[in-house]
PDB file of C-alpha atoms in Angstrom:
ATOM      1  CA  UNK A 177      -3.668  41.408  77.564  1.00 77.00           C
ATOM      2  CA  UNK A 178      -5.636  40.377  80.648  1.00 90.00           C
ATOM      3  CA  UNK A 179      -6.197  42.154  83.628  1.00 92.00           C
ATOM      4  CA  UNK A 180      -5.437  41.292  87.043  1.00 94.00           C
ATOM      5  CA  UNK A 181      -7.329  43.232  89.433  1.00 94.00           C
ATOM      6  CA  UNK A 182      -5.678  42.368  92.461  1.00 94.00           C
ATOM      7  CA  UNK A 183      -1.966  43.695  91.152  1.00 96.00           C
ATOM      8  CA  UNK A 184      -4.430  46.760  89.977  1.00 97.00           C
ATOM      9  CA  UNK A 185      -4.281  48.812  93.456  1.00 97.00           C
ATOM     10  CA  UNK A 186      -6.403  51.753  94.849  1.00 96.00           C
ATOM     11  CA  UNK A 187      -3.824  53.915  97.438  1.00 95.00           C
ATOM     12  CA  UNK A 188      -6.180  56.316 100.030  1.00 93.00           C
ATOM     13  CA  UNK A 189      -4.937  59.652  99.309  1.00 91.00           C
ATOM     14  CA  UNK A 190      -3.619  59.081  96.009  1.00 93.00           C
ATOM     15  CA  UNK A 191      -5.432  59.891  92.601  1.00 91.00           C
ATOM     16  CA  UNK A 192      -5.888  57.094  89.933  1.00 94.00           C
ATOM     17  CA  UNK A 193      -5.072  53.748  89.915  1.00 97.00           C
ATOM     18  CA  UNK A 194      -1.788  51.730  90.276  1.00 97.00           C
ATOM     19  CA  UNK A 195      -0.126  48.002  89.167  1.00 97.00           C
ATOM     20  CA  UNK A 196       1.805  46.331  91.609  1.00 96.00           C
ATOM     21  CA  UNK A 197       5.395  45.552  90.611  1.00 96.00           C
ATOM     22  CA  UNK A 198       7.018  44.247  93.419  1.00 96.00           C
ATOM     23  CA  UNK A 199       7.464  43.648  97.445  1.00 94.00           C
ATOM     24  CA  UNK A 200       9.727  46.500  98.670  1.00 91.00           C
ATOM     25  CA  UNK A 201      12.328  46.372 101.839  1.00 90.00           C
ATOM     26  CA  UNK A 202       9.635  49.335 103.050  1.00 90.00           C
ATOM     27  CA  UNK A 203       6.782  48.986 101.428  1.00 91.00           C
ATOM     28  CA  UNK A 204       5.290  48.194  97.788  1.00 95.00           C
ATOM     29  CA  UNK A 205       6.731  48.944  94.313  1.00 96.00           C
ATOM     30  CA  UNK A 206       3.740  50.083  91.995  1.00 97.00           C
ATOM     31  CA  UNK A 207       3.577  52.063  88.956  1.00 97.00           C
ATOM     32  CA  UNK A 208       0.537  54.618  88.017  1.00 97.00           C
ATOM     33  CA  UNK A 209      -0.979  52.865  85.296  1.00 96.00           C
ATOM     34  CA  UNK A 210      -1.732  56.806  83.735  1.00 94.00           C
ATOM     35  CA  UNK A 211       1.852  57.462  83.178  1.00 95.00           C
ATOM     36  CA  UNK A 212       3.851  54.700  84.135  1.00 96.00           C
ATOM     37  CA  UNK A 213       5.811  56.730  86.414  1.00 97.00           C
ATOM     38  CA  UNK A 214       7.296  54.255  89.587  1.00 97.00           C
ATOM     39  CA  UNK A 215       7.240  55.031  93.302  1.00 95.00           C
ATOM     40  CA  UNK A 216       7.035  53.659  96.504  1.00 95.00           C
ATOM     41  CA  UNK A 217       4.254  54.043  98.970  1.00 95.00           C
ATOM     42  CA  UNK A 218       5.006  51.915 102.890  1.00 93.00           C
ATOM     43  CA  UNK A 219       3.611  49.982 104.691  1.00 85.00           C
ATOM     44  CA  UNK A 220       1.188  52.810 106.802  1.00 90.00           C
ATOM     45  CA  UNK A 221      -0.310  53.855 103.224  1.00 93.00           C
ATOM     46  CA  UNK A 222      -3.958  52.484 102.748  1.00 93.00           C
ATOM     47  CA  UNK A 223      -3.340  50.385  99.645  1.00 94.00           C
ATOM     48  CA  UNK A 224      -5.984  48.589  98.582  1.00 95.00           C
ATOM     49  CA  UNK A 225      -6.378  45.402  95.650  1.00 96.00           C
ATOM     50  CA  UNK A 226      -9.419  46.318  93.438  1.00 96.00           C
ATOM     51  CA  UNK A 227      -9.877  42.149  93.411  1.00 96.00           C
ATOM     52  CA  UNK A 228     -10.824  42.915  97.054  1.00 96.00           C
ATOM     53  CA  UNK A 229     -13.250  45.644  96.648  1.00 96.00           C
ATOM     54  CA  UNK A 230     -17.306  43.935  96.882  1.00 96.00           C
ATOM     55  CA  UNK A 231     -20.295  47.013  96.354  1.00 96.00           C
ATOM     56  CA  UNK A 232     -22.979  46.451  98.554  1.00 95.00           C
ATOM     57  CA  UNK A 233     -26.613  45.050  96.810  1.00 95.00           C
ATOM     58  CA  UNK A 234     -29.963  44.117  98.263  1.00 94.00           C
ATOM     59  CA  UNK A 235     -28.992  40.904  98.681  1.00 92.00           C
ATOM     60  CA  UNK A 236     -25.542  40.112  98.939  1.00 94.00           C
ATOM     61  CA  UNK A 237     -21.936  41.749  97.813  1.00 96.00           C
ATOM     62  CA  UNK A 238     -21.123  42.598  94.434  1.00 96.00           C
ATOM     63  CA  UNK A 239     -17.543  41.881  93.380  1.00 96.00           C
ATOM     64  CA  UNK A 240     -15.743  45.113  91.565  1.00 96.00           C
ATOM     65  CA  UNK A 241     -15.313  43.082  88.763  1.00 96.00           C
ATOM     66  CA  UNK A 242     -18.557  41.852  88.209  1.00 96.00           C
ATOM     67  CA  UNK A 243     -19.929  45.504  88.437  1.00 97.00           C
ATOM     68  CA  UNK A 244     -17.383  46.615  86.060  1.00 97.00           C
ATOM     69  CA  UNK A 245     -18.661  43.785  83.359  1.00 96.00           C
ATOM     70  CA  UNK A 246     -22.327  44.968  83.571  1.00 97.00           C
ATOM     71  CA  UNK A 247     -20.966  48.792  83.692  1.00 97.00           C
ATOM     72  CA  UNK A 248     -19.234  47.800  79.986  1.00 96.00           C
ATOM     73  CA  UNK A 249     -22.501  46.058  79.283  1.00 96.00           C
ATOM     74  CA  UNK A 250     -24.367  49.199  79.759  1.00 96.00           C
ATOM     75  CA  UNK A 251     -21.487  52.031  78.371  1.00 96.00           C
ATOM     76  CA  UNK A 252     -20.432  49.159  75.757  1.00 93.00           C
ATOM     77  CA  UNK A 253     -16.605  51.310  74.492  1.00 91.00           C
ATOM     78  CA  UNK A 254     -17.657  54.730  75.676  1.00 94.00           C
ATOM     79  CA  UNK A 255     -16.642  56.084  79.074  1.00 96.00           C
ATOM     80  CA  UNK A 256     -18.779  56.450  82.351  1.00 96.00           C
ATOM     81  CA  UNK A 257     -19.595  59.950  83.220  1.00 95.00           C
ATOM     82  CA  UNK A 258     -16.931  61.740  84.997  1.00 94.00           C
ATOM     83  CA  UNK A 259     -16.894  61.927  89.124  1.00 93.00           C
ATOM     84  CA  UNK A 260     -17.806  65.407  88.192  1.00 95.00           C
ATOM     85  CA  UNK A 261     -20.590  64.787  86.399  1.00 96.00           C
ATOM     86  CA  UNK A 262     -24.257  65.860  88.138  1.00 96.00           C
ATOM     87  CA  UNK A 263     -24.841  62.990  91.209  1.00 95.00           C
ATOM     88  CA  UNK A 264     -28.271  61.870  89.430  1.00 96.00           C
ATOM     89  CA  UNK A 265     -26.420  61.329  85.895  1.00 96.00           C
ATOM     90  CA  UNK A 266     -24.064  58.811  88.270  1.00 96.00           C
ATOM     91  CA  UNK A 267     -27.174  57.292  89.700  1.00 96.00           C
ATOM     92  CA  UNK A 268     -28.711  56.468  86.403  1.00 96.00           C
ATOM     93  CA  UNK A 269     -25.882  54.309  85.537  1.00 96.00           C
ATOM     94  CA  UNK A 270     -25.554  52.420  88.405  1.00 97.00           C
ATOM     95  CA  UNK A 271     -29.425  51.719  88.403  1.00 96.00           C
ATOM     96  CA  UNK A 272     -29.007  50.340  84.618  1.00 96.00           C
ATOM     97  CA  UNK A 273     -25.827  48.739  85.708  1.00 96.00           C
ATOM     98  CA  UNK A 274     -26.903  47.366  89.579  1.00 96.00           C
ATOM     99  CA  UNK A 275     -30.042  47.746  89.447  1.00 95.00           C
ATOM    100  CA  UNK A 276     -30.066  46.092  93.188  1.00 96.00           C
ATOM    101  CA  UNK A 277     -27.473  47.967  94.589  1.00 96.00           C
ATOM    102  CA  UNK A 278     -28.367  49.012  98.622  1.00 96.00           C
ATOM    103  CA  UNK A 279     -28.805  52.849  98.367  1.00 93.00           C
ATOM    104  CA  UNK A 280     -28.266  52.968 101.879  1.00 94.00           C
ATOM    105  CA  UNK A 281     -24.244  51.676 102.183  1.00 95.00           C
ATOM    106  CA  UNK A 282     -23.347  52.141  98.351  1.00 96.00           C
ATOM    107  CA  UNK A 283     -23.242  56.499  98.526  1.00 96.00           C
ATOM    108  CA  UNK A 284     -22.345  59.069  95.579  1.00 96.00           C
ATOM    109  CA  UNK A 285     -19.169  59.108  97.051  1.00 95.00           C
ATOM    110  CA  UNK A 286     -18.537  55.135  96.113  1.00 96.00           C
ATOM    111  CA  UNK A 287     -19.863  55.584  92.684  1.00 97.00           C
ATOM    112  CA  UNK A 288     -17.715  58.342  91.749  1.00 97.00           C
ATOM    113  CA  UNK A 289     -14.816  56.377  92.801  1.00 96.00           C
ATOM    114  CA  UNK A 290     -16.138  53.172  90.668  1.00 97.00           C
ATOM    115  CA  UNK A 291     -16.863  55.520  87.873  1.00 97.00           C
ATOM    116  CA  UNK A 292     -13.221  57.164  87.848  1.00 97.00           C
ATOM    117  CA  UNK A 293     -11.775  53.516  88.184  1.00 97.00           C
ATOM    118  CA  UNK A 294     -13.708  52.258  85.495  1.00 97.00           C
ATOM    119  CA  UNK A 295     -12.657  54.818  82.738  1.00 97.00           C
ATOM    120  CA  UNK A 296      -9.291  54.446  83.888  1.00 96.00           C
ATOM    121  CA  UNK A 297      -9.137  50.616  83.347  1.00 96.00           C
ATOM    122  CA  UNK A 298     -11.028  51.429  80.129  1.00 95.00           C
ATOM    123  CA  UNK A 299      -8.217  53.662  79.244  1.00 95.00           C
ATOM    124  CA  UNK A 300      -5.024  52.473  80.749  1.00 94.00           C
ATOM    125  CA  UNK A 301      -6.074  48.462  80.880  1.00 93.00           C
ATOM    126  CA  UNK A 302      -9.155  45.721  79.512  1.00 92.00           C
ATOM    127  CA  UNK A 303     -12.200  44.321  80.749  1.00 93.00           C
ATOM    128  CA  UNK A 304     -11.191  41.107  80.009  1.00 93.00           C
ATOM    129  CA  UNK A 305      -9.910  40.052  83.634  1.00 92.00           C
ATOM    130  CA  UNK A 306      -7.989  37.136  84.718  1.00 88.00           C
ATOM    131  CA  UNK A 307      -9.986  34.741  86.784  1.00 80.00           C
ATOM    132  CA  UNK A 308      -7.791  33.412  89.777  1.00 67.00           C
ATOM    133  CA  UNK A 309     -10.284  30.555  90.119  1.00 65.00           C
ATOM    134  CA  UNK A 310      -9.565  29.240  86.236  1.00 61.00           C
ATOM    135  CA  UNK A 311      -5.909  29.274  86.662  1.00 58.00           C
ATOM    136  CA  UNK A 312      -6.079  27.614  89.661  1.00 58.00           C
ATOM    137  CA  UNK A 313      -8.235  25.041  87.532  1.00 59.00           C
ATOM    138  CA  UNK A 314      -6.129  24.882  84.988  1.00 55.00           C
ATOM    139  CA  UNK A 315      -2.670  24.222  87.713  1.00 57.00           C
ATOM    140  CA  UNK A 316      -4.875  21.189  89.106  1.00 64.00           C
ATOM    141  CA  UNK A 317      -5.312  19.470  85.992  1.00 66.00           C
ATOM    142  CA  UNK A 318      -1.586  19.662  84.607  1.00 63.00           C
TER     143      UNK A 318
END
């Protein structure tokens, strides 16, 4: 099954990851895509789309996908180190990985984030994403 990273949502405060379900009266309905438990977070939570989410590079911005892809490249089926792992074992991947990333905006702090979301879309989810831009594609020429 495909993913769709911009149902897959990041919540500030919250640990892990979560897939949108549906609009709520108050808020948003997701579910934690660890244990499939339900709940509601409003509208003054920080909810964020992964599909949003760009890492910043020498050059230009990075979509979260597209850094996820060359993270599986790299770890191939096994799992990034853990966010507790030593900073410089985190480093090492993301200079196999994005090898251009700007070590001035992109901190340890972002990496351990990317790193926990990765092994939980390895674990919960796939790497093979929906594209938006191929669907829409495919709509035009039905």
């Amino acid at each position: 099954m495909k993913t769709d990273l911009s149902k897959i949502l990041s919540v500030s405060g919250q640990h892990g990851l979560f897939n949108y379900i549906a609009q709520a009266r108050n808020g948003a309905i997701v579910e934690s895509l660890s244990d499939k438990k339900r709940t509601i977070f409003d509208f003054k939570s920080r909810i964020t789309s992964l599909a949003d989410i760009s890492i910043y590079t020498v050059e230009e911005e990075v979509k979260l996908k597209d850094v996820f892809l060359k993270m599986h490249e790299v770890l191939g089926d096994t799992p990034a180190p853990s966010s507790k792992a030593p900073a410089a074992e985190i480093k090492a991947l993301f200079e196999k990985a994005l090898p251009e990333y700007d070590e001035d905006r992109f901190y340890i702090s972002h990496m351990k984030k990317v790193v926990d979301w990765y092994n939980e879309i390895l674990k919960y989810a796939s790497f093979d994403f929906v594209d938006p831009e191929a669907e829409e594609e495919a709509k035009e020429e039905e």
